[in-house]
Amino acid sequence: MKQLAIATVGLLISHFSFGQTPADKQKVESLLKQMTLEEKVGQMAQVTLGVVASAEDGVLNPAALKKAVVDYRVGSILNVTNHALSVDQWTKVITQIQDETKNSRLKIPVLYGLDGIHGQTYTLDATLFPQNIGMAATRNPELAKAVTKVAAKELRASGVRWNFAPVLDLGRQPLWSRFPETYGEDVYIGKTMGATVIKAYEEDGLRNPTAVASCMKHYLGYSASRTGKDRTPIYMPEIEMREYYLPQFREAVKAGASTVMINSSEINGTPVHASKYLLTDVLRKELGFEGVVVTDWEDIKRLNDRHFVASTPRAAVAMAVNAGIDMSMVPTDFSFYDLLIEAVKKNEVPMTRIDDAVRRILLLKAKLGLFDNPYPEKNAATNFGKPEYQTLALDAAHEAMTLLKNDGNILPIPKTAKILVAGPAAQSISALNGCWSYTWQGKDETWYPKDSKTIFQTIADKIGAGNVITTTAKGFDAPQNFDTAALKNAAASASAIILCLGENAYAESPGNITDLALPENQINLAKAAWATGKPVILVLTEGRPRFITSIEPQMKGVLMAYWSGKKTGEAIADVLFGDYNPSGKLPYSYPRSMGEIVMYDRKPTEEIREIFNSDMTMDGYKPLFAFGAGLSYTTFEYGDIQLSSKQLQGAAKLNVSITVKNTGTRDGKHTVELYTHDQYASITPSVQRLRAFQKIDLKAGESKVVTFTLDKNDLAFVNEKLKTITEPGDFDVMIGNKKATFSYIQ
């Protein structure tokens, strides 16, 4: 990628020093002076648990552990071998690892890291919350903060102090298999939620047993794959990168992220792991990031054997470290260690670069209190599995639920109705939780908590087993789940059908697909359901938008449930039967067809569809459900927008107020979203951009005045010189169906 102008570094504030004491720095500098090259390089190596473990999960191999920790001096271990471990198993594993470090010359503790993506993924009975895409639907940063605090506590209770989260990639390519880990297609939601989560992980202070080091990932542009396949090439002009993919990481650095994980792919032909421009010039100098840069799985090796930009494995190591990598997730051998030592001795990597990386790693360990006590903390263990976590999981799942269609107010369903529950997700736990759920893929239901409930179970609990029938069997792929003849016969005695379709769990490359269409057996099931003549309510448990265009017109109701964690089933039943009033808002544009995947913040020319000039229409943005869609069981009415001034000048503030009234008969939560439109600009302006949102709670008949404060930064964009600027001119501000106009003057 061409190297371009860098913002003034002196204006940036470093946040990595938060929690770092003078004693930490002194200890680290003292250690560095004592360390040999081998000891330093060992700190930069990270291996997976399988390297030091026996075949049995949670059991270490003493000889292998000694080899890794004493002989190779590895600085970090990550992952599990096959599945989640209990708190007691984690305590034993991490205690044994830290015991072994006492046998090394300098006794430097190991830093353990895990992927706690929507809760503590890899501890049995840990609390799982909605995936990020569901949290984005809540439009509730305070809720995101609360669930993150629990994840941090349960990680720390497991003896783990480093979490590889949150994912800050932008969900604008719905084919991408990591789409559910994103906060959706909007930059503002992504950077707001991301910064909130980073602070929640770290703000208590990393020595505190309620905090863990966060890892913003995957820097940069990982989700923008041309084909949607995981770890495949990205082609992106820098103006797009800076407008859409960099802001989340800029905010995460300001929020205090301790570490960053790098995009496994390549941008414009340059693997990001080899890009000194992105890793040093932009990340370090421009954004001011001072924390640890860690690779993703095996990505330095791939510079040689997949990307073919390094002619030898040693050249790959030198290339990545010189570009700015501090720690290599090797992860299954010690090749990085051997090759980096060779590269330093051959003057291919300067010693200053090694010292720079190791200093950051050791400072992170010091900030985490590992030099004071590297063992699992007893006071942290008391924070695991508290009953209130389950209440919070239900609150989060409730707020994620997004009602997309409710023809004739078919919902809520009377609890006296006779219901047929059908579809592959009806008796699947994995399809409610998705990826990173006690196993990497999340599909093995053996490891889920025993009290986990399916949609079928929660509906039976809600209205009584005698009022519920089903044609389904346990597990998403059970053949009975797709039996159309059985569905037809069972529907005869039902007053309505709840059809549970979507996706089973997947993570990363195993989730690659070639088409967004739902599988044919699910479409056939939907057709059989509506052919019965009974009203059909479609419940979608999916990580990304799968096409339902051919079946949606026949569905009386559509509820998007996402993968919302432990309490997904309960939240679905509460919404369907009226015990919870839905308030979720779609965090992406639900596409209608493969040829019409257009984002909400489209350019004006994307609006136009024409054959001849006289046939021109302005319906280029025509998703099945628009970004921000989401119905309630009550209604809300907006007053006119009130501006504190018709002009915004220089660094001044503009207050935007609107009165919102609950005009229905039920209490309800509602997200008020503020969009702006730049009428004319040197770069074609988007039709609209989300600039702010607030979630409010209104009782039936209640009104509230909601006020937003804007400044020039809320109107800024990246210009052709790659500078983020705000140009003078007229701006529209839109809230719901209301609009007002003001002028910005420099």
mmCIF file with all atom_site columns, N, CA, C and O in Angstrom, residues 13-56:
data_model
loop_
_atom_site.group_PDB
_atom_site.id
_atom_site.type_symbol
_atom_site.label_atom_id
_atom_site.label_alt_id
_atom_site.label_comp_id
_atom_site.label_asym_id
_atom_site.label_entity_id
_atom_site.label_seq_id
_atom_site.pdbx_PDB_ins_code
_atom_site.Cartn_x
_atom_site.Cartn_y
_atom_site.Cartn_z
_atom_site.occupancy
_atom_site.B_iso_or_equiv
_atom_site.pdbx_formal_charge
_atom_site.auth_seq_id
_atom_site.auth_comp_id
_atom_site.auth_asym_id
_atom_site.auth_atom_id
_atom_site.pdbx_PDB_model_num
ATOM 1   N N  . ILE A 1 13 ? -2.708 11.282  21.996 1.00 0.00 ? 13 ILE A N  1
ATOM 2   C CA . ILE A 1 13 ? -2.491 10.936  23.409 1.00 0.00 ? 13 ILE A CA 1
ATOM 3   C C  . ILE A 1 13 ? -2.305 9.437   23.536 1.00 0.00 ? 13 ILE A C  1
ATOM 4   O O  . ILE A 1 13 ? -3.095 8.663   23.012 1.00 0.00 ? 13 ILE A O  1
ATOM 5   N N  . SER A 1 14 ? -1.262 9.007   24.188 1.00 0.00 ? 14 SER A N  1
ATOM 6   C CA . SER A 1 14 ? -1.059 7.580   24.398 1.00 0.00 ? 14 SER A CA 1
ATOM 7   C C  . SER A 1 14 ? -1.936 7.079   25.539 1.00 0.00 ? 14 SER A C  1
ATOM 8   O O  . SER A 1 14 ? -2.043 7.718   26.573 1.00 0.00 ? 14 SER A O  1
ATOM 9   N N  . HIS A 1 15 ? -2.545 5.933   25.341 1.00 0.00 ? 15 HIS A N  1
ATOM 10  C CA . HIS A 1 15 ? -3.428 5.376   26.365 1.00 0.00 ? 15 HIS A CA 1
ATOM 11  C C  . HIS A 1 15 ? -2.890 4.072   26.949 1.00 0.00 ? 15 HIS A C  1
ATOM 12  O O  . HIS A 1 15 ? -3.442 3.565   27.901 1.00 0.00 ? 15 HIS A O  1
ATOM 13  N N  . PHE A 1 16 ? -1.830 3.531   26.355 1.00 0.00 ? 16 PHE A N  1
ATOM 14  C CA . PHE A 1 16 ? -1.334 2.255   26.844 1.00 0.00 ? 16 PHE A CA 1
ATOM 15  C C  . PHE A 1 16 ? -0.735 2.372   28.232 1.00 0.00 ? 16 PHE A C  1
ATOM 16  O O  . PHE A 1 16 ? -0.690 1.420   28.983 1.00 0.00 ? 16 PHE A O  1
ATOM 17  N N  . SER A 1 17 ? -0.311 3.575   28.603 1.00 0.00 ? 17 SER A N  1
ATOM 18  C CA . SER A 1 17 ? 0.332  3.758   29.906 1.00 0.00 ? 17 SER A CA 1
ATOM 19  C C  . SER A 1 17 ? -0.662 3.705   31.055 1.00 0.00 ? 17 SER A C  1
ATOM 20  O O  . SER A 1 17 ? -0.275 3.696   32.211 1.00 0.00 ? 17 SER A O  1
ATOM 21  N N  . PHE A 1 18 ? -1.985 3.684   30.736 1.00 0.00 ? 18 PHE A N  1
ATOM 22  C CA . PHE A 1 18 ? -2.999 3.607   31.793 1.00 0.00 ? 18 PHE A CA 1
ATOM 23  C C  . PHE A 1 18 ? -2.780 2.339   32.620 1.00 0.00 ? 18 PHE A C  1
ATOM 24  O O  . PHE A 1 18 ? -2.779 1.238   32.088 1.00 0.00 ? 18 PHE A O  1
ATOM 25  N N  . GLY A 1 19 ? -2.580 2.507   33.916 1.00 0.00 ? 19 GLY A N  1
ATOM 26  C CA . GLY A 1 19 ? -2.384 1.364   34.797 1.00 0.00 ? 19 GLY A CA 1
ATOM 27  C C  . GLY A 1 19 ? -0.933 0.956   34.941 1.00 0.00 ? 19 GLY A C  1
ATOM 28  O O  . GLY A 1 19 ? -0.602 0.095   35.740 1.00 0.00 ? 19 GLY A O  1
ATOM 29  N N  . GLN A 1 20 ? -0.060 1.579   34.202 1.00 0.00 ? 20 GLN A N  1
ATOM 30  C CA . GLN A 1 20 ? 1.361  1.248   34.257 1.00 0.00 ? 20 GLN A CA 1
ATOM 31  C C  . GLN A 1 20 ? 2.042  2.144   35.297 1.00 0.00 ? 20 GLN A C  1
ATOM 32  O O  . GLN A 1 20 ? 1.854  3.357   35.299 1.00 0.00 ? 20 GLN A O  1
ATOM 33  N N  . THR A 1 21 ? 2.797  1.550   36.187 1.00 0.00 ? 21 THR A N  1
ATOM 34  C CA . THR A 1 21 ? 3.434  2.322   37.248 1.00 0.00 ? 21 THR A CA 1
ATOM 35  C C  . THR A 1 21 ? 4.918  2.522   36.938 1.00 0.00 ? 21 THR A C  1
ATOM 36  O O  . THR A 1 21 ? 5.508  1.772   36.147 1.00 0.00 ? 21 THR A O  1
ATOM 37  N N  . PRO A 1 22 ? 5.562  3.502   37.580 1.00 0.00 ? 22 PRO A N  1
ATOM 38  C CA . PRO A 1 22 ? 7.014  3.665   37.415 1.00 0.00 ? 22 PRO A CA 1
ATOM 39  C C  . PRO A 1 22 ? 7.777  2.399   37.803 1.00 0.00 ? 22 PRO A C  1
ATOM 40  O O  . PRO A 1 22 ? 8.792  2.068   37.183 1.00 0.00 ? 22 PRO A O  1
ATOM 41  N N  . ALA A 1 23 ? 7.267  1.698   38.805 1.00 0.00 ? 23 ALA A N  1
ATOM 42  C CA . ALA A 1 23 ? 7.928  0.449   39.216 1.00 0.00 ? 23 ALA A CA 1
ATOM 43  C C  . ALA A 1 23 ? 7.853  -0.602  38.102 1.00 0.00 ? 23 ALA A C  1
ATOM 44  O O  . ALA A 1 23 ? 8.788  -1.387  37.929 1.00 0.00 ? 23 ALA A O  1
ATOM 45  N N  . ASP A 1 24 ? 6.741  -0.620  37.377 1.00 0.00 ? 24 ASP A N  1
ATOM 46  C CA . ASP A 1 24 ? 6.607  -1.546  36.248 1.00 0.00 ? 24 ASP A CA 1
ATOM 47  C C  . ASP A 1 24 ? 7.702  -1.277  35.221 1.00 0.00 ? 24 ASP A C  1
ATOM 48  O O  . ASP A 1 24 ? 8.386  -2.193  34.755 1.00 0.00 ? 24 ASP A O  1
ATOM 49  N N  . LYS A 1 25 ? 7.842  -0.007  34.857 1.00 0.00 ? 25 LYS A N  1
ATOM 50  C CA . LYS A 1 25 ? 8.842  0.359   33.852 1.00 0.00 ? 25 LYS A CA 1
ATOM 51  C C  . LYS A 1 25 ? 10.248 0.007   34.329 1.00 0.00 ? 25 LYS A C  1
ATOM 52  O O  . LYS A 1 25 ? 11.065 -0.509  33.556 1.00 0.00 ? 25 LYS A O  1
ATOM 53  N N  . GLN A 1 26 ? 10.503 0.290   35.595 1.00 0.00 ? 26 GLN A N  1
ATOM 54  C CA . GLN A 1 26 ? 11.835 -0.001  36.135 1.00 0.00 ? 26 GLN A CA 1
ATOM 55  C C  . GLN A 1 26 ? 12.113 -1.501  36.118 1.00 0.00 ? 26 GLN A C  1
ATOM 56  O O  . GLN A 1 26 ? 13.214 -1.930  35.750 1.00 0.00 ? 26 GLN A O  1
ATOM 57  N N  . LYS A 1 27 ? 11.118 -2.289  36.501 1.00 0.00 ? 27 LYS A N  1
ATOM 58  C CA . LYS A 1 27 ? 11.290 -3.740  36.522 1.00 0.00 ? 27 LYS A CA 1
ATOM 59  C C  . LYS A 1 27 ? 11.550 -4.274  35.119 1.00 0.00 ? 27 LYS A C  1
ATOM 60  O O  . LYS A 1 27 ? 12.419 -5.128  34.899 1.00 0.00 ? 27 LYS A O  1
ATOM 61  N N  . VAL A 1 28 ? 10.786 -3.753  34.156 1.00 0.00 ? 28 VAL A N  1
ATOM 62  C CA . VAL A 1 28 ? 10.921 -4.217  32.776 1.00 0.00 ? 28 VAL A CA 1
ATOM 63  C C  . VAL A 1 28 ? 12.293 -3.856  32.217 1.00 0.00 ? 28 VAL A C  1
ATOM 64  O O  . VAL A 1 28 ? 12.949 -4.681  31.564 1.00 0.00 ? 28 VAL A O  1
ATOM 65  N N  . GLU A 1 29 ? 12.728 -2.647  32.457 1.00 0.00 ? 29 GLU A N  1
ATOM 66  C CA . GLU A 1 29 ? 14.039 -2.233  31.946 1.00 0.00 ? 29 GLU A CA 1
ATOM 67  C C  . GLU A 1 29 ? 15.154 -3.057  32.596 1.00 0.00 ? 29 GLU A C  1
ATOM 68  O O  . GLU A 1 29 ? 16.134 -3.430  31.937 1.00 0.00 ? 29 GLU A O  1
ATOM 69  N N  . SER A 1 30 ? 14.983 -3.363  33.863 1.00 0.00 ? 30 SER A N  1
ATOM 70  C CA . SER A 1 30 ? 15.981 -4.188  34.551 1.00 0.00 ? 30 SER A CA 1
ATOM 71  C C  . SER A 1 30 ? 16.021 -5.597  33.957 1.00 0.00 ? 30 SER A C  1
ATOM 72  O O  . SER A 1 30 ? 17.105 -6.166  33.739 1.00 0.00 ? 30 SER A O  1
ATOM 73  N N  . LEU A 1 31 ? 14.840 -6.138  33.679 1.00 0.00 ? 31 LEU A N  1
ATOM 74  C CA . LEU A 1 31 ? 14.769 -7.474  33.078 1.00 0.00 ? 31 LEU A CA 1
ATOM 75  C C  . LEU A 1 31 ? 15.408 -7.491  31.700 1.00 0.00 ? 31 LEU A C  1
ATOM 76  O O  . LEU A 1 31 ? 16.153 -8.417  31.347 1.00 0.00 ? 31 LEU A O  1
ATOM 77  N N  . LEU A 1 32 ? 15.080 -6.479  30.898 1.00 0.00 ? 32 LEU A N  1
ATOM 78  C CA . LEU A 1 32 ? 15.614 -6.419  29.530 1.00 0.00 ? 32 LEU A CA 1
ATOM 79  C C  . LEU A 1 32 ? 17.144 -6.459  29.527 1.00 0.00 ? 32 LEU A C  1
ATOM 80  O O  . LEU A 1 32 ? 17.761 -7.104  28.675 1.00 0.00 ? 32 LEU A O  1
ATOM 81  N N  . LYS A 1 33 ? 17.757 -5.777  30.483 1.00 0.00 ? 33 LYS A N  1
ATOM 82  C CA . LYS A 1 33 ? 19.219 -5.733  30.550 1.00 0.00 ? 33 LYS A CA 1
ATOM 83  C C  . LYS A 1 33 ? 19.808 -7.102  30.878 1.00 0.00 ? 33 LYS A C  1
ATOM 84  O O  . LYS A 1 33 ? 20.945 -7.400  30.506 1.00 0.00 ? 33 LYS A O  1
ATOM 85  N N  . GLN A 1 34 ? 19.023 -7.916  31.594 1.00 0.00 ? 34 GLN A N  1
ATOM 86  C CA . GLN A 1 34 ? 19.521 -9.242  31.984 1.00 0.00 ? 34 GLN A CA 1
ATOM 87  C C  . GLN A 1 34 ? 19.290 -10.305 30.917 1.00 0.00 ? 34 GLN A C  1
ATOM 88  O O  . GLN A 1 34 ? 19.934 -11.356 30.949 1.00 0.00 ? 34 GLN A O  1
ATOM 89  N N  . MET A 1 35 ? 18.372 -10.051 29.997 1.00 0.00 ? 35 MET A N  1
ATOM 90  C CA . MET A 1 35 ? 17.903 -11.096 29.093 1.00 0.00 ? 35 MET A CA 1
ATOM 91  C C  . MET A 1 35 ? 18.870 -11.359 27.939 1.00 0.00 ? 35 MET A C  1
ATOM 92  O O  . MET A 1 35 ? 19.422 -10.427 27.345 1.00 0.00 ? 35 MET A O  1
ATOM 93  N N  . THR A 1 36 ? 19.011 -12.635 27.628 1.00 0.00 ? 36 THR A N  1
ATOM 94  C CA . THR A 1 36 ? 19.760 -13.027 26.441 1.00 0.00 ? 36 THR A CA 1
ATOM 95  C C  . THR A 1 36 ? 18.860 -12.882 25.223 1.00 0.00 ? 36 THR A C  1
ATOM 96  O O  . THR A 1 36 ? 17.640 -12.711 25.335 1.00 0.00 ? 36 THR A O  1
ATOM 97  N N  . LEU A 1 37 ? 19.446 -12.975 24.045 1.00 0.00 ? 37 LEU A N  1
ATOM 98  C CA . LEU A 1 37 ? 18.651 -12.947 22.813 1.00 0.00 ? 37 LEU A CA 1
ATOM 99  C C  . LEU A 1 37 ? 17.609 -14.055 22.846 1.00 0.00 ? 37 LEU A C  1
ATOM 100 O O  . LEU A 1 37 ? 16.442 -13.834 22.489 1.00 0.00 ? 37 LEU A O  1
ATOM 101 N N  . GLU A 1 38 ? 18.003 -15.232 23.282 1.00 0.00 ? 38 GLU A N  1
ATOM 102 C CA . GLU A 1 38 ? 17.077 -16.369 23.301 1.00 0.00 ? 38 GLU A CA 1
ATOM 103 C C  . GLU A 1 38 ? 15.898 -16.110 24.238 1.00 0.00 ? 38 GLU A C  1
ATOM 104 O O  . GLU A 1 38 ? 14.750 -16.452 23.925 1.00 0.00 ? 38 GLU A O  1
ATOM 105 N N  . GLU A 1 39 ? 16.174 -15.516 25.374 1.00 0.00 ? 39 GLU A N  1
ATOM 106 C CA . GLU A 1 39 ? 15.091 -15.230 26.318 1.00 0.00 ? 39 GLU A CA 1
ATOM 107 C C  . GLU A 1 39 ? 14.141 -14.162 25.766 1.00 0.00 ? 39 GLU A C  1
ATOM 108 O O  . GLU A 1 39 ? 12.922 -14.232 25.971 1.00 0.00 ? 39 GLU A O  1
ATOM 109 N N  . LYS A 1 40 ? 14.685 -13.217 25.058 1.00 0.00 ? 40 LYS A N  1
ATOM 110 C CA . LYS A 1 40 ? 13.838 -12.181 24.467 1.00 0.00 ? 40 LYS A CA 1
ATOM 111 C C  . LYS A 1 40 ? 12.958 -12.759 23.365 1.00 0.00 ? 40 LYS A C  1
ATOM 112 O O  . LYS A 1 40 ? 11.736 -12.500 23.331 1.00 0.00 ? 40 LYS A O  1
ATOM 113 N N  . VAL A 1 41 ? 13.533 -13.513 22.495 1.00 0.00 ? 41 VAL A N  1
ATOM 114 C CA . VAL A 1 41 ? 12.770 -14.079 21.379 1.00 0.00 ? 41 VAL A CA 1
ATOM 115 C C  . VAL A 1 41 ? 11.701 -15.042 21.894 1.00 0.00 ? 41 VAL A C  1
ATOM 116 O O  . VAL A 1 41 ? 10.593 -15.109 21.355 1.00 0.00 ? 41 VAL A O  1
ATOM 117 N N  . GLY A 1 42 ? 12.011 -15.766 22.968 1.00 0.00 ? 42 GLY A N  1
ATOM 118 C CA . GLY A 1 42 ? 11.015 -16.650 23.557 1.00 0.00 ? 42 GLY A CA 1
ATOM 119 C C  . GLY A 1 42 ? 9.778  -15.897 23.991 1.00 0.00 ? 42 GLY A C  1
ATOM 120 O O  . GLY A 1 42 ? 8.642  -16.376 23.826 1.00 0.00 ? 42 GLY A O  1
ATOM 121 N N  . GLN A 1 43 ? 9.971  -14.696 24.541 1.00 0.00 ? 43 GLN A N  1
ATOM 122 C CA . GLN A 1 43 ? 8.825  -13.884 24.961 1.00 0.00 ? 43 GLN A CA 1
ATOM 123 C C  . GLN A 1 43 ? 7.930  -13.513 23.785 1.00 0.00 ? 43 GLN A C  1
ATOM 124 O O  . GLN A 1 43 ? 6.730  -13.289 23.954 1.00 0.00 ? 43 GLN A O  1
ATOM 125 N N  . MET A 1 44 ? 8.478  -13.466 22.610 1.00 0.00 ? 44 MET A N  1
ATOM 126 C CA . MET A 1 44 ? 7.717  -13.075 21.420 1.00 0.00 ? 44 MET A CA 1
ATOM 127 C C  . MET A 1 44 ? 6.979  -14.246 20.789 1.00 0.00 ? 44 MET A C  1
ATOM 128 O O  . MET A 1 44 ? 6.246  -14.057 19.811 1.00 0.00 ? 44 MET A O  1
ATOM 129 N N  . ALA A 1 45 ? 7.157  -15.452 21.340 1.00 0.00 ? 45 ALA A N  1
ATOM 130 C CA . ALA A 1 45 ? 6.527  -16.656 20.781 1.00 0.00 ? 45 ALA A CA 1
ATOM 131 C C  . ALA A 1 45 ? 5.308  -17.049 21.587 1.00 0.00 ? 45 ALA A C  1
ATOM 132 O O  . ALA A 1 45 ? 5.338  -17.062 22.816 1.00 0.00 ? 45 ALA A O  1
ATOM 133 N N  . GLN A 1 46 ? 4.247  -17.403 20.886 1.00 0.00 ? 46 GLN A N  1
ATOM 134 C CA . GLN A 1 46 ? 3.004  -17.854 21.519 1.00 0.00 ? 46 GLN A CA 1
ATOM 135 C C  . GLN A 1 46 ? 2.617  -19.198 20.907 1.00 0.00 ? 46 GLN A C  1
ATOM 136 O O  . GLN A 1 46 ? 2.530  -19.326 19.680 1.00 0.00 ? 46 GLN A O  1
ATOM 137 N N  . VAL A 1 47 ? 2.394  -20.197 21.761 1.00 0.00 ? 47 VAL A N  1
ATOM 138 C CA . VAL A 1 47 ? 2.022  -21.526 21.266 1.00 0.00 ? 47 VAL A CA 1
ATOM 139 C C  . VAL A 1 47 ? 0.651  -21.916 21.815 1.00 0.00 ? 47 VAL A C  1
ATOM 140 O O  . VAL A 1 47 ? 0.199  -21.420 22.850 1.00 0.00 ? 47 VAL A O  1
ATOM 141 N N  . THR A 1 48 ? 0.006  -22.831 21.113 1.00 0.00 ? 48 THR A N  1
ATOM 142 C CA . THR A 1 48 ? -1.301 -23.300 21.526 1.00 0.00 ? 48 THR A CA 1
ATOM 143 C C  . THR A 1 48 ? -1.177 -24.365 22.613 1.00 0.00 ? 48 THR A C  1
ATOM 144 O O  . THR A 1 48 ? -0.143 -25.042 22.733 1.00 0.00 ? 48 THR A O  1
ATOM 145 N N  . LEU A 1 49 ? -2.212 -24.523 23.402 1.00 0.00 ? 49 LEU A N  1
ATOM 146 C CA . LEU A 1 49 ? -2.183 -25.449 24.535 1.00 0.00 ? 49 LEU A CA 1
ATOM 147 C C  . LEU A 1 49 ? -1.800 -26.863 24.108 1.00 0.00 ? 49 LEU A C  1
ATOM 148 O O  . LEU A 1 49 ? -1.130 -27.582 24.855 1.00 0.00 ? 49 LEU A O  1
ATOM 149 N N  . GLY A 1 50 ? -2.207 -27.266 22.911 1.00 0.00 ? 50 GLY A N  1
ATOM 150 C CA . GLY A 1 50 ? -1.893 -28.610 22.436 1.00 0.00 ? 50 GLY A CA 1
ATOM 151 C C  . GLY A 1 50 ? -0.411 -28.920 22.383 1.00 0.00 ? 50 GLY A C  1
ATOM 152 O O  . GLY A 1 50 ? -0.018 -30.098 22.434 1.00 0.00 ? 50 GLY A O  1
ATOM 153 N N  . VAL A 1 51 ? 0.431  -27.899 22.311 1.00 0.00 ? 51 VAL A N  1
ATOM 154 C CA . VAL A 1 51 ? 1.880  -28.106 22.278 1.00 0.00 ? 51 VAL A CA 1
ATOM 155 C C  . VAL A 1 51 ? 2.389  -28.624 23.616 1.00 0.00 ? 51 VAL A C  1
ATOM 156 O O  . VAL A 1 51 ? 3.379  -29.360 23.679 1.00 0.00 ? 51 VAL A O  1
ATOM 157 N N  . VAL A 1 52 ? 1.707  -28.269 24.703 1.00 0.00 ? 52 VAL A N  1
ATOM 158 C CA . VAL A 1 52 ? 2.190  -28.647 26.040 1.00 0.00 ? 52 VAL A CA 1
ATOM 159 C C  . VAL A 1 52 ? 1.237  -29.599 26.752 1.00 0.00 ? 52 VAL A C  1
ATOM 160 O O  . VAL A 1 52 ? 1.448  -29.926 27.916 1.00 0.00 ? 52 VAL A O  1
ATOM 161 N N  . ALA A 1 53 ? 0.179  -30.041 26.066 1.00 0.00 ? 53 ALA A N  1
ATOM 162 C CA . ALA A 1 53 ? -0.842 -30.855 26.721 1.00 0.00 ? 53 ALA A CA 1
ATOM 163 C C  . ALA A 1 53 ? -0.814 -32.291 26.242 1.00 0.00 ? 53 ALA A C  1
ATOM 164 O O  . ALA A 1 53 ? -0.330 -32.599 25.145 1.00 0.00 ? 53 ALA A O  1
ATOM 165 N N  . SER A 1 54 ? -1.370 -33.150 27.062 1.00 0.00 ? 54 SER A N  1
ATOM 166 C CA . SER A 1 54 ? -1.557 -34.545 26.687 1.00 0.00 ? 54 SER A CA 1
ATOM 167 C C  . SER A 1 54 ? -2.813 -34.665 25.834 1.00 0.00 ? 54 SER A C  1
ATOM 168 O O  . SER A 1 54 ? -3.513 -33.683 25.572 1.00 0.00 ? 54 SER A O  1
ATOM 169 N N  . ALA A 1 55 ? -3.125 -35.860 25.414 1.00 0.00 ? 55 ALA A N  1
ATOM 170 C CA . ALA A 1 55 ? -4.306 -36.089 24.579 1.00 0.00 ? 55 ALA A CA 1
ATOM 171 C C  . ALA A 1 55 ? -5.585 -35.743 25.325 1.00 0.00 ? 55 ALA A C  1
ATOM 172 O O  . ALA A 1 55 ? -6.569 -35.302 24.734 1.00 0.00 ? 55 ALA A O  1
ATOM 173 N N  . GLU A 1 56 ? -5.573 -35.928 26.647 1.00 0.00 ? 56 GLU A N  1
ATOM 174 C CA . GLU A 1 56 ? -6.761 -35.644 27.442 1.00 0.00 ? 56 GLU A CA 1
ATOM 175 C C  . GLU A 1 56 ? -6.869 -34.146 27.717 1.00 0.00 ? 56 GLU A C  1
ATOM 176 O O  . GLU A 1 56 ? -5.892 -33.504 28.114 1.00 0.00 ? 56 GLU A O  1
#
